[in-house]
Each structure stands twice: as C-alpha cells, then as structure tokens.
Amino acid sequence: MAKRFRWLTLAVASALMPLAVLAKEPPPPVADAIYLGGNVVTMDAAQPRARAVAVKGGKILAVGSDARIREHVGPHTRTVRLRGATVLPGFIDPHSHFLGYAFFTDAKHWLDVSSVNLFFKPLPGDPRCKTPDDPQRCFIPVRSQDDVIERITAAARKKGATRVLAMSYDPARLGHGKSCKGPKTNVGFACPNFENGNARATLDAISTKIPIFVSSQSGHISYANTPALKLLRICGVAGITTNCTSPSINPKQELALARRGQLNEDLALYADSFWVGQVLQGDELSAVTSIARAIDIYAGHGYTLIQEGAASFGDARIYLDMMKDDPGFPFTVGLMMYDATSPDFADTIAMAQQATAAIQNQPKMFVAGVKSFADGSPQGYTAFLNDPYYMVFPPFTEPPFPKPYQGLPDLWEGQMERRIEAAHAAGYPIMIHENGDQAADKAVAALRRAHYPDGWKFRDIVLHAPFVSRQTMSWLKSINDPVSFLMGNLYFWGLPQCQQVLGPKVMNGKYFPYPARSALGMGLRVTLHTDSPVEPPDPLFSVWVAKTRKVQQPDWYPNTDQAACPAVLGPQESISIEQGLRAWTVDAAWQYGLSQSHGTLTAGKVADMVVMSDDPLQMEAAPDRLRDIRILATVHGGKHRPNPRGLEKPIWPADY
C-alpha cells in the first residue's frame, strides 16, 4: 500500500514538472529613463564601472551593461544616449552659501572689487566678453587698492547713485599701487587698504552723502563710511545709542574697530545680512534673476545637493517658495541653521526646530544641523592661532588688541562645549567653523567632551581646518567625525599667507595646511568644500588643488622668495583625483548621514547623477586636464537637466 502511494506521489510530481518549467518569470520592471553607451563611474566598490543606468520613480533601478539595462525598456521609457560621456554620482555640497552666492551675482546692485573670478565671468579676449572694459560683465581683477578706490569712486559719482555696495574685497591679495610707498615688493597689508584702521575716513573721502559699504571676500570683515554706519545702527558708533545692535564677540575690540569703519565677525555678518535685505526689499525681481543665475552656475558644475551654510528661517522660506513655484528645482537643499541676529545659541536651536517643522512636507529640503563659529579668517587676521601672526599691521598692533597678537576666539572652549551639548540635546549635529590651529584644538577638545546621545547617527563637522594638527585629527578619529577642507584657499591665499600673514614656517615647514593625505591616512573621512561665495563653487577645481597643491602666483603680487613660499605647497599632502571625487560624493553623503540614499550609483539609491564630457579618473597623470571637462547635464531625483553651456569651454577659476 505504501509503495502504491509512493508511486502515485512521484507520478503527480512528474506530471506537474512541465508546468513549473513553462511558468514565466515576472518581466523586469519598466524604467522611466535609461542611459546607454556611457562610462559609468559608480563610486561603489562592489561595481566600480558600468555602461548604462536605468532610472525609475526618481531612484536608480539598475546599473550594468547596455544589454542588461535595455531589459527595462517599456513603451514610454526615455532613452538618453551618452555616446561615451562619463556619468558620476551628483556632487554633494559639504558646505557653501548658495543664496549668498546668488545675491552677490547681482551686478545691478553689487560692485565687484574682487581679484578672484567668483562668478565665472569671461575674460577680455574671450568672445563671450562683449564689454572688455566692464568688470561687472567680464572678469577684470582688482590688482591694487587704487583699482578698488577707482571703482568705488566711479560708482558713487554715477548720476542718481543712492548708495554703493561693493563685494569680495580682500586686501591680502592686493599688489603694489600708486598710493603704496616703498619698493614694488610692498604688497597686501604693507600698502594702504581698508583694514588699516582708516576705512571710515577713506570711504568718507569718497562720499559722506551716500552710504558706502564694502563686504570682504571672507565674510568676516566689512567696511563702511559714516552714512552706512548710521543706517546699520551699531550701539556707540556714529552717534547711535538707542534701538541699536551691539557686538557679542570680543566687544571691546569690535567696537573700537567699528568706530573706525571696520566691522569684524558678528558685526560683519549682521552688516552683510542688513544690506542684502535692503536690496531684496527694494528690488525683488532682481533677486529672482540672481537666484536663477546661481542655479545655472551650481547645476552647471555638477551639484545635485547644495547647502545653505548659515541659514536663517527666512532662507528656509525662500527655498520653500522656490520649490513651490518650480517643481523642477534641480537640487536637494541641506540647511545648516544659524541665527546671525542673536548671541544666544538657544535662538539658533529654536530656529532649527521652526525650520524642521516648516519643511517637513518638502522632500527636497532637510535641516542638516546647526552652526557655530570658533574664530574668523586667517587672511583677515581674525583666526585664532597658537603662535603669533608673522607680520602684524595696524589696527591689530594697537590697543585694545593683545600683544603678541594671535587673533581672538569667537567663543571660549566652555562656551563651545555648551553649544555642542545643546545642539545634541535638540537632536542636531553641529558644524563648527574654525581656521586657526588653536581654534581647531579647542573646538575638537570640546567635541570630545560633549555628550553624544546613545544611537547618535549624525556627524558633527569640523569646517575649513587649514591647520589641524595630527593630534587633533586623532581626536576627531576617536569620535568618528569628518573634517571638511576649504582646499581652494591653498591656491588663492597660499602666497599672501606665506609671505605676510602666517609666514613660511606655518605654510611650508611646521606642518602643511589642509593636510588631506595625513587625514585619510589616519582613517578620517574627508570632504572638500568651496564656502562659496568665498571661492568659486567648482568641485573639480577643488579636486585639482587637492591633487596638485598649486598656489597662484599673480603677476601683480611678486613672490619674493620661491624657496620659502614655493608655487606648490606641501606636495606631501596631495591626494588622488579619485580621493578628491570621493570627497564630493561618497564621503559627502556620509557627512550628512545619507550613505543609504546618496553618494554612489547603486540600485535603490536616489537617481542623482552628473554627466561629464570626460572621465576625471583617467587624468591622474595629467591633472591639468580637469580644467577641460564640460558638465553636459545633471540628473536630480531622476529628472534630467541639460547644462545650457555644457558644450562651451569651461571658465576655469585659475585662468588669470
């Protein structure tokens, strides 16, 4: 009997076998779009290279060969033929100020007194430069203080001028002009400039009838004449005593400077915001045009996630309005919240919570954390150092500044620790701006002592970090936090800092600035950023600087000692192009806590991509070729955005 049933069971199973063989597997899911015939650099170690990508519902459906990806074609699938172009993950912005960059592109209201081509203006001689004598439309660098005075004076004397707002001024990079006494090698702070304690008098000599305000490129110092100071209403300055703003950082020093027309740190941030607000209130259409221009520039350099690096709640509202008006807004936005109007850090925390609630239904925005400042700018003499500055000029040689002058902190160590704990208690990581080595030491020491909640998943960020020591990096490694280097500063300010501000022992001896290779060798996660509008928002340029360690040698700024201040600073800290690209993709995603959704071209992740004319990974032996790469398109959340200038020769920040 048992044998009969066993035979019957086998017979039934045998009869069903053909049915199982004939059963069809479900068809592959249909893609919204496929990208074929490319060089796909995934940045994913499990599958580093591919030929094609399929996208569905804003996410990456599959990565593989052309044949494999064609399996996902349906009747409505869009096919993009790459024709050999390179595709990488979209660039993730570790730190910049998108809206600040946008507002400063406004040539109608802001006078360009820069020696750095922030806005990728064509140079005279380029066919795109239609007015080669107009620095508002073509890039004509200021080479001396005389050039700056000439531009501001011409603007003040224009018929109908009601104010002059100048931006991106930097005395550290100015050469020898007619007003400078002594040898031609006297440059920068050795020549007349707005930072010599006479800014108010110098600007008043141009006009005492209309406000004149000059914003520095670092954002940590600005300069004003008497009418501008009266409008800013700083307590104890220009006769203002009521309904006024007082400095919260080093008030004795800041007020002494403010009376002379120089605004440092919190007063500079307040003044910049005030004048940007005045422009926006008076000409809303111009702001819209400026933002559209900045979108083109950021997307045109491969960004798919951007940061608002010191965001107010008003900034959050601007982004919400933009995204409502334009569902195709081509970026995700990380808000790093900072209340520039209040010295009470509780107000920054409250602003972050308010923004979190306001944007909870907008998937393209998130609060990335809160921000605090440990010190200021090395090229502006406001970074906090362990050793004295190399050469010190007025007003920092005079009371009430201490001797020897090492800069001053924005916060003392205990204050920073309390801010970190408050941020963590509210559920936010903190981004700490620091530039001087003493500021870095104290900021990271505070991070080590501050309480880290159980299950803490976000990363606090040490920002800029030009002179972070090996000891401090080891502390960072112990708490698993990243370091983000402002690498382009090495190119633009390496020579002035070496010759005047910090000296050869710091820039080319004690330890090398922006020690990226050492950081990676110690196992830290490293990102690169531009801090735009401090620098042009060009990721590939920062990768080039990190690889080559080249320092600009402007023809108006003679290098008096090539041995002490070489044109390549710290080649021992060079990193590869691949490591530089990881800093803008894989490690940038990790910095934000977005590794599961961003940073590599992997099935299931968000379809954020950048399409390039050439493969940067093939340029390790010839990194100068990075300057010729054209960004052909970006893809954000699966939405394809061609770069309207993608076929033009790029304007490279170092082309002057």
XYZ file of C-alpha atoms in Angstrom, residues 485-494 513-514 516 528-530 535-536 538-552 567-571 573-577 580 584 623-624 626-627 652-654:
52
model
C 38.813 71.185 3.942
C 38.452 74.548 2.179
C 41.039 73.377 -0.321
C 40.797 76.227 -2.837
C 42.136 78.619 -0.194
C 45.532 76.980 -0.667
C 45.541 78.207 -4.267
C 44.087 81.689 -3.816
C 45.644 82.670 -0.464
C 48.688 80.417 -0.147
C 47.997 73.447 5.510
C 44.961 71.351 4.572
C 44.289 65.850 3.381
C 36.148 69.234 0.266
C 34.066 72.388 0.006
C 34.181 75.872 -1.522
C 35.529 80.794 -3.614
C 34.003 79.826 -6.967
C 33.599 74.426 -8.669
C 34.110 70.899 -7.254
C 36.563 69.862 -9.967
C 38.728 72.898 -9.241
C 38.971 71.910 -5.579
C 39.905 68.355 -6.644
C 42.621 69.847 -8.868
C 44.039 71.888 -5.973
C 43.940 68.866 -3.646
C 45.839 66.848 -6.257
C 48.385 69.447 -7.425
C 48.731 71.639 -4.281
C 49.413 74.558 -6.650
C 49.485 78.146 -5.362
C 48.510 81.104 -7.525
C 54.388 77.535 -6.069
C 53.500 74.030 -4.832
C 52.847 73.968 -1.084
C 53.069 70.686 0.777
C 53.088 68.149 -2.052
C 49.662 66.207 1.419
C 48.488 65.653 -2.172
C 45.591 63.253 -2.659
C 44.487 61.419 -5.783
C 41.730 62.556 -8.099
C 39.009 64.039 -4.309
C 32.336 65.212 -3.169
C 45.514 66.643 -13.609
C 45.595 69.933 -15.537
C 40.494 68.571 -15.347
C 40.081 72.175 -16.496
C 38.366 77.772 -15.034
C 38.930 79.714 -11.782
C 42.712 79.685 -12.304
